[in-house]
Short mmCIF file of C-alpha atoms in Angstrom, two decimals:
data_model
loop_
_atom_site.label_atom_id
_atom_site.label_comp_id
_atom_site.label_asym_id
_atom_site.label_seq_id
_atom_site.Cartn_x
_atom_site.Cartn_y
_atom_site.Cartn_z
CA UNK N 12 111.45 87.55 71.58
CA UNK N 13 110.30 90.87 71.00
CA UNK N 14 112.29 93.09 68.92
CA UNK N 15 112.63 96.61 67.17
CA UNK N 16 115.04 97.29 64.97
CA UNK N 17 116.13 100.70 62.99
CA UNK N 18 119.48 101.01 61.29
CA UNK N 19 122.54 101.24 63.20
CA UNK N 20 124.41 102.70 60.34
CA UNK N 21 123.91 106.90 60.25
CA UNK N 22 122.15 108.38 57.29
CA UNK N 23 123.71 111.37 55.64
CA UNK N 24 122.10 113.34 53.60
CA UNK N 25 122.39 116.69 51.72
CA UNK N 26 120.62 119.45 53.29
CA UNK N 27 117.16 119.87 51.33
CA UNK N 28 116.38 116.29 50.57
CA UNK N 29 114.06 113.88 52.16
CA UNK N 30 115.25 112.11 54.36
CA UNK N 31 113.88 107.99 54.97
CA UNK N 32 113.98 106.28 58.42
CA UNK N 33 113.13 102.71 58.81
CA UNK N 34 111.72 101.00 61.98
CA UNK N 35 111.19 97.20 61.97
CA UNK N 36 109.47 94.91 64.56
CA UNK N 37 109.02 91.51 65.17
CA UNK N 38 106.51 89.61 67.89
CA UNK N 39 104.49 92.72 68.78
CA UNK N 40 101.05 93.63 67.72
CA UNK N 41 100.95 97.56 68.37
CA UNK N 42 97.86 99.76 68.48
CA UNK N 43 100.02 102.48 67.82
CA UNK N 44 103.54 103.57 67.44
CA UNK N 45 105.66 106.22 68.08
CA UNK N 46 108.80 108.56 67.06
CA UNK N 47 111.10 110.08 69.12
CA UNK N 48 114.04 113.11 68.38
CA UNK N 49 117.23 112.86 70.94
CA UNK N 50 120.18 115.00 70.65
CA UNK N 51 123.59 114.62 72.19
CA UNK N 52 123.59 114.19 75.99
CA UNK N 53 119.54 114.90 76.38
CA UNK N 54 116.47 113.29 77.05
CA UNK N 55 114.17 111.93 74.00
CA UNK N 56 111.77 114.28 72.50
CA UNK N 57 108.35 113.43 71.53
CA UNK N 58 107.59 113.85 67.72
CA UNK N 59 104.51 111.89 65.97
CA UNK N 60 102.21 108.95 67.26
CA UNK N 61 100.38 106.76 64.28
CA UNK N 62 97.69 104.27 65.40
CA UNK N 63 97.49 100.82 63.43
CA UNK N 64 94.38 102.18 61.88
CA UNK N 65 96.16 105.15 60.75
CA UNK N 66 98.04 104.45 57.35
CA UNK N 67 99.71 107.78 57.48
CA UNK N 68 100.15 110.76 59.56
CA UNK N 69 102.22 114.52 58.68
CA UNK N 70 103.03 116.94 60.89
CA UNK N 71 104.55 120.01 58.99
CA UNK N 72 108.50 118.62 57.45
CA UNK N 73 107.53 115.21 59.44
CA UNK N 74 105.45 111.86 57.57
CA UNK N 75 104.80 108.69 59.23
CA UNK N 76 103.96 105.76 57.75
CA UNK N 77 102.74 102.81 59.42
CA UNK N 78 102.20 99.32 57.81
CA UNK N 79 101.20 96.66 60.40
CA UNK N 80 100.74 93.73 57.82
CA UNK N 81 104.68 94.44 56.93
CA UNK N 82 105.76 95.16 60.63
CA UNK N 83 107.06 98.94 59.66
CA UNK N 84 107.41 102.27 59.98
CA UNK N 85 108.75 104.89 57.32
CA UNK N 86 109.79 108.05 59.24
CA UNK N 87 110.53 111.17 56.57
CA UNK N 88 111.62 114.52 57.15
CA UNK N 89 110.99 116.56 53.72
CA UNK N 90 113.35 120.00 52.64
CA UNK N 91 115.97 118.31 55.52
CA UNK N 92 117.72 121.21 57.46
CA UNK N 93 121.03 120.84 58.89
CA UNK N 94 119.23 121.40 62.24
CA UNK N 95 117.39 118.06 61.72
CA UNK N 96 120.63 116.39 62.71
CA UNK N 97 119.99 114.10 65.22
CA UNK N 98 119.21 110.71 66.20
CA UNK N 99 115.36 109.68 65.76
CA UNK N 100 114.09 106.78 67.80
CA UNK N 101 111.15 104.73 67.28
CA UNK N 102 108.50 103.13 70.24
CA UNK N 103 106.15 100.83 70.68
CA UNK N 104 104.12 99.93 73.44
CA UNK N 105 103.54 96.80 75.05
CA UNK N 106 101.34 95.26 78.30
CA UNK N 107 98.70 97.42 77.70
CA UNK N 108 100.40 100.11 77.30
CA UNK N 109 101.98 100.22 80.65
CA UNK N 110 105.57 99.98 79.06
CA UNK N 111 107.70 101.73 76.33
CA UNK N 112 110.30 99.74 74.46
CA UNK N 113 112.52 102.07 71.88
CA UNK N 114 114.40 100.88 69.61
CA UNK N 115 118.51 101.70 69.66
CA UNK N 116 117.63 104.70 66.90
CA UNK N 117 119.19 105.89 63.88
CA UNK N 118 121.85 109.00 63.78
CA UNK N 119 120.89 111.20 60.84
CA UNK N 120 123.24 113.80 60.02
CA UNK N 121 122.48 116.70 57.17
CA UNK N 122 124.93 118.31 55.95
CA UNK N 123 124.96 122.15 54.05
CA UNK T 296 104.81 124.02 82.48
CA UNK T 297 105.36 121.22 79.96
CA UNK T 298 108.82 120.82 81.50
CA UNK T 299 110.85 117.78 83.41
CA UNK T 300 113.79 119.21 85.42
CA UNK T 301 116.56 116.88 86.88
CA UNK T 302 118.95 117.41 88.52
CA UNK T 303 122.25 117.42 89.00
CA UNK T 304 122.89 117.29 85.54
CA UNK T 305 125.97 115.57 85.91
CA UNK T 306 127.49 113.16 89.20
CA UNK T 307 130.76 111.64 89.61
CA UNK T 308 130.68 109.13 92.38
CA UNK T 309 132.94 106.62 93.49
CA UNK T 310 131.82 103.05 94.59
CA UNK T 311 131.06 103.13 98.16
CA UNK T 312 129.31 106.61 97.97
CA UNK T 313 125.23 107.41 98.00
CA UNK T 314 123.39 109.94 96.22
CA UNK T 315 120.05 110.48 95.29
CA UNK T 316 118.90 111.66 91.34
CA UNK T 317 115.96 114.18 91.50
CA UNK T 318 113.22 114.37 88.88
CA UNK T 319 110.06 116.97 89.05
CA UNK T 320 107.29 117.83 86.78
CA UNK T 321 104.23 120.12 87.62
CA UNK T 322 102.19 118.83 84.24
CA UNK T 323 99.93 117.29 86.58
CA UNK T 324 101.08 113.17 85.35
CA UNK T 325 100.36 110.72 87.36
CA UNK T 326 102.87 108.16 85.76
CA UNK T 327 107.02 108.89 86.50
CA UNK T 328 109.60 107.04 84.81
CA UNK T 329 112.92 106.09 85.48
CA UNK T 330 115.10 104.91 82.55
CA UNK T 331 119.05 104.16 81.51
CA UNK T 332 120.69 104.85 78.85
CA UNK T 333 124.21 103.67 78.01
CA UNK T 334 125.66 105.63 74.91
CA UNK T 335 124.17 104.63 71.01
CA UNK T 336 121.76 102.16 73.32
CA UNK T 337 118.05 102.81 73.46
CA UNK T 338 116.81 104.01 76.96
CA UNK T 339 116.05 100.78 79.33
CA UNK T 340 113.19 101.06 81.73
CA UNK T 341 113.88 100.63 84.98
CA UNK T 342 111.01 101.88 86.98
CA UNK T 343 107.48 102.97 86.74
CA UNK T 344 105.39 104.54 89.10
CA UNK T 345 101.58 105.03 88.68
CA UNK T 346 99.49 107.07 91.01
CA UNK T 347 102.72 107.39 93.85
CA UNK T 348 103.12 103.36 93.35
CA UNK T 349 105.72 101.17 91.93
CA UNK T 350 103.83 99.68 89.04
CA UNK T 351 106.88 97.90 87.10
CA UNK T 352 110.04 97.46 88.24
CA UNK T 353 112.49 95.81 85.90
CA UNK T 354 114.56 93.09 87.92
CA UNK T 355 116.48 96.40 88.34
CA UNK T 356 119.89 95.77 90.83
CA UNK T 357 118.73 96.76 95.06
CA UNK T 358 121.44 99.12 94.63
CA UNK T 359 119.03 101.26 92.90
CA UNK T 360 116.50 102.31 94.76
CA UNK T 361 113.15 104.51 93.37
CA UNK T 362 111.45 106.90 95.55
CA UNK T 363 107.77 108.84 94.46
CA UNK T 364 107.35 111.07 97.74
CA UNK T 365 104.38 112.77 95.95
CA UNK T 366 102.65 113.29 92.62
CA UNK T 367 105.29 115.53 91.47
CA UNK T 368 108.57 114.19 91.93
CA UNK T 369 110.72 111.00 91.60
CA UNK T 370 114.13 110.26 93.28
CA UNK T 371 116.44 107.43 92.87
CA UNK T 372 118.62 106.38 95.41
CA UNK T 373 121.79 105.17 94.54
CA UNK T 374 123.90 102.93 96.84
CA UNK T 375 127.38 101.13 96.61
CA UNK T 376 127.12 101.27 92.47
CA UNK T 377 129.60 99.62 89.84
CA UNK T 378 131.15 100.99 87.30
CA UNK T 379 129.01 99.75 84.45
CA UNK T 380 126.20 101.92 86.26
CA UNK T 381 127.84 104.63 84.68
CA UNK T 382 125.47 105.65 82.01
CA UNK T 383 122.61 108.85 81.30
CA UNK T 384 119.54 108.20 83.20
CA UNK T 385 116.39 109.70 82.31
CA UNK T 386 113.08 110.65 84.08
CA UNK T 387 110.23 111.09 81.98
CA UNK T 388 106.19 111.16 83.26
CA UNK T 389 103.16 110.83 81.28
CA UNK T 390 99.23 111.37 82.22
CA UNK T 391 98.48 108.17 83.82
CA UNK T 392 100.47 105.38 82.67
CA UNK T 393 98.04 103.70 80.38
CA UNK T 394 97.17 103.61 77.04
CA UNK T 395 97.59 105.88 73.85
CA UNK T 396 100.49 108.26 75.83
CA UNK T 397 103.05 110.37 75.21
CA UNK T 398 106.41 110.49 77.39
CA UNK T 399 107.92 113.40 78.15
CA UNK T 400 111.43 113.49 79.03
CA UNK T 401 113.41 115.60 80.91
CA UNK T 402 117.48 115.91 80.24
CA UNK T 403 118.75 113.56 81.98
CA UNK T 404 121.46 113.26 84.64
CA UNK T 405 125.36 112.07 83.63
CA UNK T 406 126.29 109.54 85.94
CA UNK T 407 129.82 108.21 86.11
CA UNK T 408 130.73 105.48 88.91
CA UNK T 409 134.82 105.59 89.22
#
């Protein structure tokens, strides 16, 4: 079956360090992939989108990796603020598109 | 307006009741989502609606019930739930559904089923 996995365990880290998320799949074949930032109690907001032909994409603090042959994404957040704190979901899309599957996410908390 | 609003932000309902969740956007999308989300879970799918039609609907429970009265809003209709209904459920809407798109959520609305 089709599967995404991140890691379940939260990743603390210092404020002003990188931080490293890591988004597996199995049995899916994306054109392009996607990450997510939810806080507490609030609907997912939309970060960065990398297409399979895309190795790497930055947006300002943010860096996506994408590395179809291994099945992963890397996810960084460079000079980590406290205010980064939250939990960072991954996506993928399957049927053409016509349907979203996220994976469960991983909590990242910074700390001062 | 790149905004969803839903509303109420939080319901307390008991078994037998019915209420209705609300969802709007004015971002001119075509595609309107309904998802759940139980806590530390990823959000589900439940519905999609593409152009004012139910495009997927995921062997969601009757007692749900999706509504797309126009291009700009979403209800869902809630009828004689059960308690592990209880859960966040988010609305989200897109440009048309297909393809290389971007979600965009709105808060959510609380939902517990006593």
């Amino acid at each position: 079956s089709q599967k995404i996995e991140q890691n379940s365990e939260a990743l603390n880290i210092q404020e002003g360090k990188t931080a490293t998320l890591t988004c597996n799949y199995t049995n899916y074949s994306p054109a392009y992939l996607q990450w997510y930032r939810q806080d507490p109690g609030r609907g997912p907001v939309f970060l960065l989108l990398i297409r399979e032909n895309e190795k790497e994409k930055r947006k300002e603090r943010l860096k996506v990796t994408f590395d179809t042959t291994l099945k992963q994404s890397l996810f960084h957040i460079t000079a980590s603020q406290p205010a980064d704190s939250a939990t960072y979901l991954c996506a993928l899309d399957e049927a053409g598109g016509f349907k979203t599957i996220f994976g469960a996410g991983t909590r990242l908390f910074v700390k001062a | 307006d790149t905004e969803v609003t839903q509303t109420p932000k939080h319901l307390v309902m008991g078994m037998t009741n019915k209420k209705s969740l609300k969802c709007e956007q004015h971002m001119g999308h075509r595609a309107m989502y309904w998802y759940k989300q139980k806590a530390k879970k990823p959000p589900e799918l439940m519905f999609v609606y593409s152009y004012e039609k139910l495009s997927i609907n995921e062997s969601v429970p009757s007692r749900f019930s999706p509504e797309c009265p126009n291009s700009s809003l979403l209800n869902l209709h809630l009828h004689a739930l059960q308690p592990e209904d209880s859960a966040l459920y988010l609305c989200a809407s897109s440009p048309t559904g297909v393809g290389e798109e971007t979600q965009y959520f709105g808060p959510g609305t609380r939902l517990l089923v006593l």
